[in-house]
Coordinates of C-alpha atoms in Angstrom, one line a residue:
M1 CA 33.8 -18.8 -71.3
G2 CA 31.6 -16.2 -70.0
A3 CA 29.0 -14.6 -72.6
E4 CA 31.1 -11.0 -72.3
E5 CA 34.6 -12.6 -72.7
K6 CA 36.2 -11.7 -75.9
V7 CA 37.2 -14.0 -78.4
N8 CA 40.4 -14.0 -80.8
I9 CA 40.1 -13.2 -84.5
L10 CA 43.4 -13.5 -86.4
L11 CA 43.7 -11.8 -89.4
V12 CA 46.3 -12.8 -92.0
D13 CA 47.6 -10.7 -95.0
D14 CA 50.7 -9.7 -96.5
Q15 CA 49.7 -6.2 -97.2
P16 CA 49.7 -4.1 -94.4
A17 CA 46.9 -1.5 -95.7
K18 CA 44.6 -4.5 -95.9
L19 CA 45.2 -5.6 -92.3
L20 CA 44.5 -2.2 -91.5
S21 CA 41.2 -2.2 -93.3
Y22 CA 40.2 -5.4 -92.0
E23 CA 40.9 -4.3 -88.5
A24 CA 38.7 -1.1 -88.8
I25 CA 35.9 -3.2 -90.2
L26 CA 35.9 -5.7 -87.4
S27 CA 36.7 -3.7 -84.5
E28 CA 33.0 -2.8 -84.1
L29 CA 32.8 -6.4 -82.9
G30 CA 34.6 -5.7 -79.8
E31 CA 36.6 -9.0 -80.0
N32 CA 40.6 -9.5 -80.0
L33 CA 41.9 -9.2 -83.4
I34 CA 45.5 -10.4 -83.8
K35 CA 47.4 -9.5 -87.1
A36 CA 49.8 -11.6 -88.9
S37 CA 51.8 -10.5 -92.1
S38 CA 52.6 -14.1 -93.1
A39 CA 51.8 -17.8 -93.0
R40 CA 54.7 -18.6 -90.5
E41 CA 53.6 -15.8 -88.2
A42 CA 49.9 -17.1 -88.3
L43 CA 51.0 -20.4 -87.4
E44 CA 53.1 -19.1 -84.2
H45 CA 50.1 -17.2 -83.2
L46 CA 47.7 -20.2 -83.5
L47 CA 49.9 -22.4 -81.2
K48 CA 50.0 -19.7 -78.8
V49 CA 46.3 -18.7 -78.0
D50 CA 43.0 -20.0 -78.8
V51 CA 41.5 -18.4 -81.9
A52 CA 38.0 -18.4 -82.6
V53 CA 38.0 -17.2 -86.9
V54 CA 40.9 -16.9 -89.1
L55 CA 40.7 -14.4 -92.0
I56 CA 43.2 -15.5 -94.7
D57 CA 44.3 -13.5 -98.0
V58 CA 44.7 -16.4 -100.6
C59 CA 47.6 -14.6 -102.4
M60 CA 50.7 -14.5 -100.3
P61 CA 54.1 -15.1 -100.8
E62 CA 56.1 -18.0 -99.5
F63 CA 52.7 -19.9 -98.7
D64 CA 49.3 -18.9 -99.9
G65 CA 46.1 -18.8 -98.1
F66 CA 45.1 -22.5 -99.4
E67 CA 48.5 -23.9 -98.2
L68 CA 48.2 -22.3 -94.8
A69 CA 44.6 -23.7 -94.6
A70 CA 45.9 -27.0 -95.3
M71 CA 48.5 -26.9 -92.6
I72 CA 46.1 -25.7 -90.2
R73 CA 43.6 -28.4 -90.9
E74 CA 46.2 -31.2 -90.6
H75 CA 46.9 -30.1 -86.6
P76 CA 44.4 -32.1 -84.4
R77 CA 43.9 -28.7 -82.4
F78 CA 42.5 -26.9 -85.4
Q79 CA 39.8 -29.6 -86.8
T80 CA 37.0 -27.4 -85.9
L81 CA 38.6 -23.8 -86.4
S82 CA 36.4 -21.4 -88.9
I83 CA 38.4 -20.3 -91.5
I84 CA 37.3 -17.5 -94.2
F85 CA 39.1 -16.8 -97.2
V86 CA 39.4 -13.2 -98.6
S87 CA 40.7 -12.5 -102.3
A88 CA 40.3 -10.3 -104.9
V89 CA 42.0 -12.5 -107.9
Q90 CA 41.0 -16.2 -107.0
V91 CA 37.5 -16.0 -106.8
T92 CA 36.4 -18.8 -109.7
D93 CA 34.2 -21.4 -108.9
L94 CA 37.3 -23.7 -109.1
D95 CA 39.0 -21.4 -106.5
L96 CA 36.0 -21.4 -104.1
L97 CA 36.0 -25.1 -104.6
R98 CA 39.5 -25.6 -103.5
G99 CA 39.0 -23.1 -100.7
Y100 CA 36.1 -25.4 -99.2
E101 CA 38.2 -28.4 -100.0
C102 CA 41.0 -26.9 -97.9
G103 CA 38.5 -26.4 -94.9
A104 CA 37.1 -23.0 -95.4
V105 CA 33.6 -22.4 -93.7
D106 CA 33.4 -19.3 -96.1
Y107 CA 34.8 -17.4 -99.2
V108 CA 34.6 -13.7 -99.1
P109 CA 35.7 -11.6 -102.6
V110 CA 37.3 -8.3 -102.4
P111 CA 36.2 -5.5 -102.5
V112 CA 34.5 -6.6 -98.9
A113 CA 31.3 -5.3 -98.0
P114 CA 31.9 -4.0 -94.4
E115 CA 28.4 -5.1 -92.9
L116 CA 28.6 -8.3 -94.8
L117 CA 32.1 -9.3 -93.5
R118 CA 31.2 -8.3 -89.9
S119 CA 28.1 -10.4 -90.1
K120 CA 30.3 -13.3 -91.2
V121 CA 32.7 -13.0 -88.5
R122 CA 30.5 -12.3 -85.8
V123 CA 28.3 -15.3 -86.5
F124 CA 31.3 -17.7 -86.3
A125 CA 32.7 -15.9 -83.4
E126 CA 29.5 -16.3 -81.7
L127 CA 29.3 -20.1 -82.3
Y128 CA 32.7 -20.4 -81.0
R129 CA 31.7 -18.6 -77.7
K130 CA 28.6 -20.8 -77.3
T131 CA 30.1 -24.1 -78.1
R132 CA 33.2 -23.3 -75.6
Q133 CA 30.3 -22.4 -73.0
L134 CA 28.6 -25.4 -73.7
E135 CA 32.1 -27.4 -72.9
T136 CA 32.4 -25.7 -69.9
L137 CA 29.0 -26.5 -68.7
N138 CA 29.6 -30.1 -69.4
A139 CA 32.8 -29.9 -67.6
E140 CA 31.1 -28.5 -64.8
L141 CA 28.7 -31.0 -64.7
E142 CA 31.2 -34.0 -64.7
R143 CA 33.0 -32.4 -62.1
R144 CA 29.9 -31.8 -59.7
V145 CA 28.9 -35.5 -60.4
A146 CA 32.3 -36.9 -59.9
E147 CA 32.5 -35.0 -56.5
R148 CA 29.0 -35.9 -55.2
T149 CA 29.8 -39.4 -56.5
A150 CA 33.2 -39.6 -54.2
E151 CA 31.0 -38.1 -51.4
L152 CA 28.2 -40.8 -51.9
A153 CA 31.1 -43.4 -51.9
H154 CA 32.4 -42.1 -48.9
T155 CA 29.2 -42.2 -47.2
N156 CA 28.3 -45.9 -48.7
A157 CA 31.5 -47.2 -47.2
D158 CA 30.7 -45.8 -43.5
L159 CA 27.3 -47.3 -43.8
E160 CA 28.9 -50.6 -44.9
R161 CA 31.3 -50.6 -42.0
R162 CA 28.2 -49.9 -39.6
V163 CA 26.6 -52.7 -41.0
E164 CA 29.4 -55.0 -40.6
E165 CA 29.4 -53.9 -36.6
R166 CA 26.0 -55.4 -36.3
T167 CA 24.8 -58.9 -35.5
R168 CA 24.1 -61.5 -38.5
E169 CA 20.5 -61.6 -37.3
R170 CA 20.0 -58.0 -38.3
E171 CA 22.3 -57.8 -41.4
A172 CA 19.3 -58.4 -44.2
A173 CA 17.2 -55.7 -42.4
L174 CA 20.0 -53.3 -42.3
A175 CA 21.2 -53.9 -45.9
Q176 CA 17.7 -53.0 -47.1
V177 CA 17.9 -49.6 -45.3
H178 CA 21.4 -49.3 -46.7
E179 CA 19.9 -49.3 -49.9
M180 CA 17.0 -47.1 -49.4
Q181 CA 19.5 -44.3 -47.7
K182 CA 21.5 -44.5 -50.9
V183 CA 18.5 -43.9 -53.3
E184 CA 17.4 -40.9 -51.0
S185 CA 21.5 -39.3 -50.9
L186 CA 21.4 -39.7 -54.7
G187 CA 18.3 -38.3 -55.1
Q188 CA 19.2 -35.3 -52.8
L189 CA 22.2 -35.2 -54.9
T190 CA 20.5 -34.9 -58.2
G191 CA 17.8 -32.5 -57.2
G192 CA 20.4 -29.8 -56.5
V193 CA 22.4 -30.4 -59.8
A194 CA 19.5 -30.7 -62.0
H195 CA 18.3 -27.3 -60.8
D196 CA 21.6 -25.5 -61.6
F197 CA 22.3 -27.6 -64.8
N198 CA 18.6 -27.0 -66.1
N199 CA 19.2 -23.5 -65.5
L200 CA 22.4 -23.4 -67.7
L201 CA 20.8 -25.7 -70.3
M202 CA 17.9 -23.1 -70.8
A203 CA 20.1 -20.4 -71.3
V204 CA 22.1 -22.5 -74.0
L205 CA 19.2 -23.9 -75.6
G206 CA 17.2 -21.0 -75.7
N207 CA 19.9 -18.9 -77.5
L208 CA 20.8 -21.7 -79.8
G209 CA 17.3 -21.9 -80.8
L210 CA 17.1 -18.6 -81.6
V211 CA 20.6 -18.5 -83.5
S212 CA 18.9 -21.3 -85.7
K213 CA 16.0 -19.4 -86.9
Y214 CA 18.3 -16.7 -88.7
T215 CA 21.0 -19.2 -90.1
T216 CA 18.7 -21.0 -92.2
D217 CA 20.5 -19.8 -95.1
N218 CA 23.5 -21.1 -94.3
P219 CA 23.4 -24.8 -94.2
K220 CA 27.2 -25.2 -92.6
I221 CA 26.3 -22.9 -89.5
T222 CA 22.8 -24.8 -89.2
R223 CA 24.6 -28.2 -89.1
L224 CA 27.2 -26.6 -86.3
V225 CA 23.8 -25.1 -84.5
D226 CA 22.3 -28.1 -84.9
A227 CA 25.0 -30.3 -83.5
A228 CA 25.2 -27.8 -80.6
I229 CA 21.6 -28.2 -79.9
K230 CA 21.8 -31.9 -79.7
A231 CA 24.8 -31.7 -77.3
A232 CA 22.9 -29.6 -74.9
E233 CA 19.8 -32.0 -75.3
R234 CA 22.0 -34.9 -74.5
G235 CA 22.9 -33.3 -71.3
A236 CA 19.1 -32.8 -70.5
N237 CA 18.6 -36.4 -71.2
L238 CA 21.4 -37.1 -68.6
T239 CA 19.9 -35.0 -65.7
K240 CA 16.4 -36.6 -66.7
R241 CA 17.9 -40.4 -66.4
M242 CA 19.6 -39.3 -63.1
L243 CA 16.1 -38.1 -61.7
A244 CA 14.4 -41.0 -63.0
F245 CA 16.6 -43.3 -61.1
A246 CA 16.1 -41.0 -57.9
R247 CA 12.3 -41.2 -58.5
R248 CA 12.1 -37.6 -58.5
Q249 CA 11.2 -36.8 -61.8
E250 CA 7.9 -35.2 -62.8
L251 CA 5.6 -37.9 -64.6
K252 CA 2.3 -37.0 -66.3
P253 CA 0.8 -40.3 -66.0
E254 CA -2.1 -41.3 -68.9
I255 CA -4.2 -44.3 -69.1
V256 CA -2.0 -46.2 -71.4
D257 CA -3.3 -49.5 -73.6
V258 CA 0.1 -51.3 -73.8
P259 CA -0.4 -53.2 -76.8
K260 CA -1.3 -50.0 -78.9
L261 CA 1.8 -48.1 -77.3
V262 CA 4.1 -50.9 -78.2
G263 CA 2.6 -51.4 -81.8
G264 CA 3.3 -47.7 -82.4
M265 CA 7.0 -48.2 -81.3
V266 CA 7.7 -51.4 -83.5
D267 CA 9.0 -49.5 -86.5
M268 CA 11.1 -47.1 -84.6
L269 CA 12.7 -50.0 -82.8
R270 CA 13.3 -51.9 -85.9
H271 CA 15.2 -48.9 -87.5
S272 CA 17.0 -48.1 -84.1
L273 CA 18.1 -52.1 -83.7
G274 CA 18.8 -52.6 -87.4
P275 CA 18.1 -55.8 -89.7
E276 CA 20.1 -58.2 -87.6
T277 CA 17.5 -58.1 -84.8
E278 CA 14.4 -59.7 -85.2
I279 CA 11.5 -58.1 -83.1
A280 CA 8.5 -60.3 -82.2
T281 CA 5.6 -59.2 -80.0
E282 CA 3.2 -61.5 -77.8
F283 CA 0.1 -60.0 -76.0
H284 CA -2.3 -61.6 -73.6
P285 CA -6.0 -61.2 -75.3
E286 CA -7.8 -59.6 -72.4
L287 CA -5.2 -57.3 -71.5
L288 CA -6.0 -54.1 -69.4
A289 CA -4.8 -50.6 -69.4
T290 CA -2.4 -49.3 -67.1
Q291 CA -1.7 -45.5 -65.7
V292 CA 1.7 -44.4 -66.7
D293 CA 3.6 -41.5 -68.2
P294 CA 3.4 -43.0 -71.9
N295 CA 6.6 -41.0 -72.9
Q296 CA 8.3 -42.4 -70.3
L297 CA 7.3 -45.9 -70.8
E298 CA 8.4 -45.5 -74.4
L299 CA 11.8 -44.3 -73.2
A300 CA 12.3 -47.2 -70.8
L301 CA 11.5 -49.8 -73.5
L302 CA 13.8 -48.4 -75.8
N303 CA 16.7 -48.5 -73.5
L304 CA 15.7 -52.2 -72.6
A305 CA 15.8 -52.8 -76.7
L306 CA 19.0 -51.3 -77.1
N307 CA 20.6 -52.9 -74.1
A308 CA 19.1 -56.3 -75.7
R309 CA 20.9 -55.2 -78.9
D310 CA 24.4 -54.8 -77.6
A311 CA 24.0 -58.0 -75.9
M312 CA 23.0 -59.7 -79.5
P313 CA 26.2 -58.4 -81.4
N314 CA 25.9 -61.1 -84.0
G315 CA 22.2 -60.6 -84.1
G316 CA 19.1 -62.5 -82.4
K317 CA 15.5 -62.7 -81.5
L318 CA 13.8 -59.7 -79.0
V319 CA 10.4 -60.6 -77.8
I320 CA 8.3 -57.9 -76.4
A321 CA 5.1 -59.5 -74.3
A322 CA 2.5 -58.1 -71.9
R323 CA 0.3 -60.3 -69.8
R324 CA -2.1 -59.8 -67.0
E325 CA -1.2 -61.6 -63.6
S326 CA -2.6 -61.3 -59.9
V327 CA 0.5 -61.2 -57.7
A328 CA -0.1 -62.3 -53.9
A329 CA 2.3 -60.7 -51.3
G330 CA 5.8 -61.8 -51.8
D331 CA 5.4 -63.2 -55.2
V332 CA 7.5 -60.3 -56.9
P333 CA 9.8 -58.2 -54.4
G334 CA 8.8 -54.8 -54.0
L335 CA 4.9 -55.6 -54.9
A336 CA 1.9 -55.4 -53.3
A337 CA -0.8 -58.2 -53.5
G338 CA -3.1 -57.1 -56.5
D339 CA -3.7 -57.4 -60.1
Y340 CA -0.8 -56.3 -62.5
I341 CA 0.3 -55.8 -66.1
C342 CA 3.7 -57.5 -66.7
V343 CA 5.3 -55.8 -69.5
S344 CA 8.8 -57.8 -70.7
E345 CA 11.4 -58.0 -73.0
C346 CA 13.4 -61.3 -73.9
D347 CA 16.3 -61.5 -75.5
N348 CA 18.6 -64.5 -76.6
G349 CA 21.9 -62.6 -76.1
S350 CA 24.9 -63.2 -74.2
G351 CA 23.1 -62.7 -70.9
M352 CA 24.4 -61.9 -67.0
D353 CA 25.7 -63.8 -64.3
E354 CA 24.2 -63.4 -60.8
A355 CA 27.1 -60.8 -59.7
T356 CA 25.9 -58.4 -62.5
I357 CA 22.2 -58.8 -62.0
S358 CA 22.7 -57.7 -58.6
R359 CA 24.4 -54.5 -59.5
A360 CA 22.3 -53.9 -63.1
T361 CA 20.4 -51.4 -61.6
E362 CA 23.2 -49.3 -59.4
P363 CA 23.7 -45.8 -60.7
F364 CA 26.8 -45.4 -63.3
F365 CA 27.4 -49.1 -63.0
T366 CA 27.8 -50.6 -66.8
T367 CA 29.6 -53.6 -68.6
K368 CA 29.9 -51.4 -71.6
G369 CA 33.3 -49.9 -72.7
A370 CA 34.3 -46.3 -71.8
G371 CA 32.0 -44.0 -73.6
A372 CA 29.4 -46.5 -74.5
G373 CA 26.9 -45.8 -71.8
T374 CA 26.3 -43.8 -68.9
G375 CA 25.3 -46.7 -66.6
L376 CA 21.8 -45.1 -66.1
G377 CA 19.7 -46.8 -68.5
L378 CA 18.3 -49.9 -66.2
S379 CA 18.3 -47.1 -63.3
M380 CA 16.0 -44.9 -65.1
V381 CA 13.7 -48.1 -65.8
D382 CA 13.6 -49.1 -62.2
G383 CA 13.1 -45.7 -61.2
L384 CA 10.2 -45.0 -63.4
V385 CA 8.3 -48.4 -62.8
A386 CA 8.8 -48.0 -58.9
Q387 CA 7.4 -44.1 -59.1
S388 CA 4.4 -45.6 -61.1
G389 CA 3.5 -47.8 -58.3
G390 CA 5.4 -51.1 -59.7
A391 CA 8.3 -53.2 -59.6
M392 CA 10.9 -54.1 -62.1
R393 CA 12.5 -57.9 -62.0
I394 CA 15.6 -59.3 -64.1
K395 CA 16.1 -63.0 -64.8
S396 CA 19.3 -63.7 -67.1
Q397 CA 21.8 -66.4 -67.5
L398 CA 24.8 -66.5 -69.1
G399 CA 24.8 -67.9 -72.8
V400 CA 21.2 -68.0 -72.7
G401 CA 19.5 -64.6 -72.7
T402 CA 18.2 -61.7 -70.5
T403 CA 14.3 -61.3 -69.6
V404 CA 13.4 -57.6 -68.1
E405 CA 9.9 -57.5 -66.6
L406 CA 8.1 -54.5 -65.6
W407 CA 5.5 -54.8 -63.5
L408 CA 2.6 -52.1 -63.7
P409 CA -0.9 -51.7 -61.3
I410 CA -4.0 -52.4 -63.8
W411 CA -5.9 -49.5 -64.1
Q412 CA -9.2 -49.7 -62.2
G413 CA -11.1 -47.0 -64.0
Q414 CA -12.5 -46.5 -67.3
D415 CA -11.1 -48.1 -70.6
A416 CA -8.0 -46.3 -72.0
G417 CA -10.1 -45.8 -75.1
S418 CA -12.3 -43.4 -73.8
T419 CA -9.6 -41.1 -71.7
E420 CA -8.1 -39.4 -74.5
T421 CA -5.9 -36.2 -74.0
P422 CA -7.8 -33.2 -75.2
V423 CA -5.7 -31.4 -78.0
R424 CA -4.6 -27.6 -77.0
R425 CA -6.7 -25.1 -78.9
R426 CA -4.6 -23.2 -81.5
G427 CA -5.9 -19.9 -83.0
T428 CA -5.8 -19.3 -86.6
Q429 CA -3.7 -16.3 -85.9
P430 CA -0.9 -15.5 -83.2
S431 CA -2.0 -12.8 -80.7
R432 CA 0.4 -10.3 -79.0
Y433 CA 0.5 -10.5 -75.6
Q434 CA 1.5 -8.4 -72.4
V435 CA 4.0 -10.8 -70.7
L436 CA 5.5 -10.2 -67.2
L437 CA 8.7 -12.4 -66.7
V438 CA 9.9 -13.0 -63.2
E439 CA 13.4 -14.4 -63.1
D440 CA 16.3 -13.6 -61.0
D441 CA 19.1 -15.4 -63.1
D442 CA 20.2 -12.6 -65.6
M443 CA 21.4 -15.2 -67.9
V444 CA 18.2 -17.2 -68.1
A445 CA 16.2 -14.0 -68.2
A446 CA 17.8 -12.8 -71.0
G447 CA 17.3 -15.9 -73.2
T448 CA 13.7 -16.2 -72.3
L449 CA 13.1 -12.3 -72.8
A450 CA 14.7 -12.9 -76.5
M451 CA 12.3 -15.6 -77.0
L452 CA 9.2 -13.7 -76.0
E453 CA 9.9 -11.1 -78.1
D454 CA 10.9 -13.3 -81.2
L455 CA 7.4 -14.6 -80.5
G456 CA 5.9 -11.1 -81.1
H457 CA 4.9 -10.7 -77.1
N458 CA 5.9 -7.4 -75.0
A459 CA 8.1 -8.5 -72.5
I460 CA 8.3 -6.8 -69.2
E461 CA 11.1 -8.1 -66.7
A462 CA 11.1 -8.3 -63.0
N463 CA 14.1 -9.4 -60.9
S464 CA 12.2 -10.6 -57.9
A465 CA 8.5 -11.2 -56.7
A466 CA 8.1 -7.9 -54.7
D467 CA 9.2 -6.0 -58.2
A468 CA 6.7 -8.3 -60.0
L469 CA 4.0 -7.2 -57.7
E470 CA 4.9 -3.6 -58.1
I471 CA 4.7 -3.8 -61.7
L472 CA 1.0 -5.5 -61.7
E473 CA -0.1 -2.5 -59.5
A474 CA 1.1 0.1 -61.7
K475 CA 0.3 -1.3 -64.9
R476 CA -3.2 -2.9 -65.5
D477 CA -2.8 -4.7 -69.0
I478 CA -0.6 -7.8 -68.0
D479 CA -2.1 -10.6 -69.8
I480 CA 0.4 -13.5 -68.2
V481 CA 2.7 -13.6 -65.6
V482 CA 5.7 -16.3 -66.2
T483 CA 7.8 -16.7 -62.7
D484 CA 10.5 -18.6 -61.5
H485 CA 10.1 -20.5 -58.6
A486 CA 13.4 -20.5 -57.0
M487 CA 14.1 -16.8 -55.9
P488 CA 15.1 -15.2 -52.7
G489 CA 12.7 -13.8 -50.3
M490 CA 9.4 -14.6 -52.1
N491 CA 9.7 -17.5 -54.3
G492 CA 7.4 -18.2 -57.4
T493 CA 4.6 -20.2 -55.7
E494 CA 4.3 -17.6 -53.1
L495 CA 4.0 -15.2 -55.9
A496 CA 1.5 -17.2 -57.7
R497 CA -0.9 -17.1 -54.4
R498 CA -0.3 -13.5 -53.9
I499 CA -1.4 -13.0 -57.6
R500 CA -4.5 -15.1 -57.1
E501 CA -5.3 -13.3 -54.2
N502 CA -5.5 -9.7 -56.0
W503 CA -6.2 -10.7 -59.6
P504 CA -7.9 -14.0 -59.4
E505 CA -8.2 -14.5 -63.2
L506 CA -5.0 -13.4 -64.0
P507 CA -2.7 -16.7 -65.4
V508 CA 0.6 -17.3 -64.1
V509 CA 3.1 -19.7 -65.3
L510 CA 5.8 -21.4 -62.7
V511 CA 8.8 -22.3 -64.4
T512 CA 11.3 -24.4 -62.4
G513 CA 14.7 -26.6 -62.9
Y514 CA 13.7 -28.6 -59.7
A515 CA 12.2 -32.1 -60.5
D516 CA 10.0 -32.6 -57.1
L517 CA 8.4 -29.2 -56.9
P518 CA 5.0 -29.2 -55.8
N519 CA 2.0 -27.1 -57.0
G520 CA 1.3 -26.0 -53.5
S521 CA -2.6 -26.1 -52.8
D522 CA -3.3 -25.3 -56.3
P523 CA -3.0 -28.3 -58.5
R524 CA -4.1 -26.2 -61.6
L525 CA -1.1 -23.9 -61.5
P526 CA 0.3 -24.4 -65.2
R527 CA 4.1 -25.4 -65.1
L528 CA 7.1 -25.5 -67.3
A529 CA 9.8 -27.2 -66.9
K530 CA 13.6 -26.1 -67.4
P531 CA 15.0 -26.5 -70.1
Y532 CA 12.0 -26.0 -72.2
R533 CA 12.1 -24.9 -76.3
Q534 CA 10.4 -22.0 -77.5
Q535 CA 7.5 -23.8 -78.8
E536 CA 6.3 -24.9 -75.4
L537 CA 6.6 -21.7 -74.1
A538 CA 4.7 -20.4 -77.3
D539 CA 2.0 -22.7 -77.2
L540 CA 1.5 -22.6 -73.2
I541 CA 1.6 -18.5 -73.6
S542 CA -1.1 -18.9 -76.5
A543 CA -3.7 -20.9 -74.9
L544 CA -3.6 -19.1 -71.4
G545 CA -3.5 -15.8 -73.3
A546 CA -6.9 -16.7 -75.6
D547 CA -8.6 -17.8 -72.2
Y548 CA -7.9 -14.7 -70.3
R549 CA -8.9 -12.4 -72.8
Q550 CA -12.1 -14.5 -73.4
K551 CA -12.7 -14.1 -69.6
M552 CA -12.3 -10.5 -69.9
I553 CA -14.8 -9.9 -72.8
C554 CA -17.5 -11.4 -70.6
L555 CA -16.5 -9.8 -67.4
L556 CA -16.3 -6.5 -69.1
G557 CA -18.9 -6.9 -71.8
E558 CA -16.6 -5.7 -74.8
P559 CA -13.4 -7.0 -76.8
A560 CA -10.1 -7.1 -74.7
A561 CA -7.5 -4.8 -76.5
D562 CA -5.1 -6.8 -78.6

């Protein structure tokens, strides 16, 4: 369902005059209004068309509004349909309680305040529209993944046929090449899918985030919006897992003290795994630091812990350990000779046979039931470790348990304790900035503009890099440029280079839905990865804007205009 597509609103009342009044009030919403003079007629309409909101009069002959609502809720198609009662007589607390028990989301007394009724119906109609859009986006992603997976399977089958035609002496070498080609093919697939899906999620999460700020006084709507946001975030996490498998995710490596990181996770792991799983830790006393993305390492360890829990349905013990080892060439497949930290998780669960171990890191392969997993967990862990310069090794035996080892290079520089990430400065009072937004996707641009304006900034939109340069030539009071990367003609990186040449102090933020976008020749260029939340945008603009205005004060010798 598109943002401009109308939704159906069903008006149910046995009095024609009241139906006409509701129609006059709600006509300003621009939606399709369907009228029914009885419960029977209302049910006929519901079975014929998809309805977003039902407005029901309580007092009606044959079946009253409560009975109609109960019949609607009994049908599996209408479990999430928004029902609003309207009544001039039955407005006591008991009536309201009965209405909500019948499945209503709101109860409006008569006489109806037109603006109030329009606002209530508008919220539920928009929620229905956004929910349908999200369902469409999820279905489209599944369709694309299925199509690309089928294409990949066809390519793999062809590669396997070619390998079989080779001599036995070259089978091992060709099999290794085959695996490398498979990873690269999936990397190219996920890069394109991630960009398109991240753009869609950017619009969905941005708009839902703004909606949530204006529905705090209605817990029911807040819960529904929160559920939609969580569903969109699950889609974003699925994309991140695919990128991690393809080893094309953007990592932010830091110097990590492994015992300290695991120690901070223990309480969360106990809560996630439940009381049936005993958790223990074992660390080498002289363990050194490693350089890895701490957030992704935490996610990897959590994924392994959840797999261990699933392998111990009746409870068991999980041991998280870390040790330092010197590895010779060939000791661990995929590792060069050198010093490493081996982080392991060992469980005493059901274990795996050799055939399962050999396929454990394949994308979408899982031994769990339908709906219990995506088959990307171990693939994500393997991709993260490989991208960080290490390797993953799995040891398992049926009926005994499983040990998963993550081998990470030892950090050769300073100690982890001396490399704390600096805290971003925050002003005591947010400033207003003149922000130039460069975005060729109308849906993403509308959501980003709304977020900027909600933050109090003055936002100017440009649909291309050429338009942005014209605006910068005409307006000298721009504080920050936020530009998308993938645009026809001149991309965002090229636009940033042009801005640096003509306005060297003007901050530029590069926004992208791609996972492997390089920063070009300027690694200082700030970036935002889609889909981002409003707070991320606010923090980055606040920091860059404050630095820019301070530079202007130094250059001009006078305070910059706010």
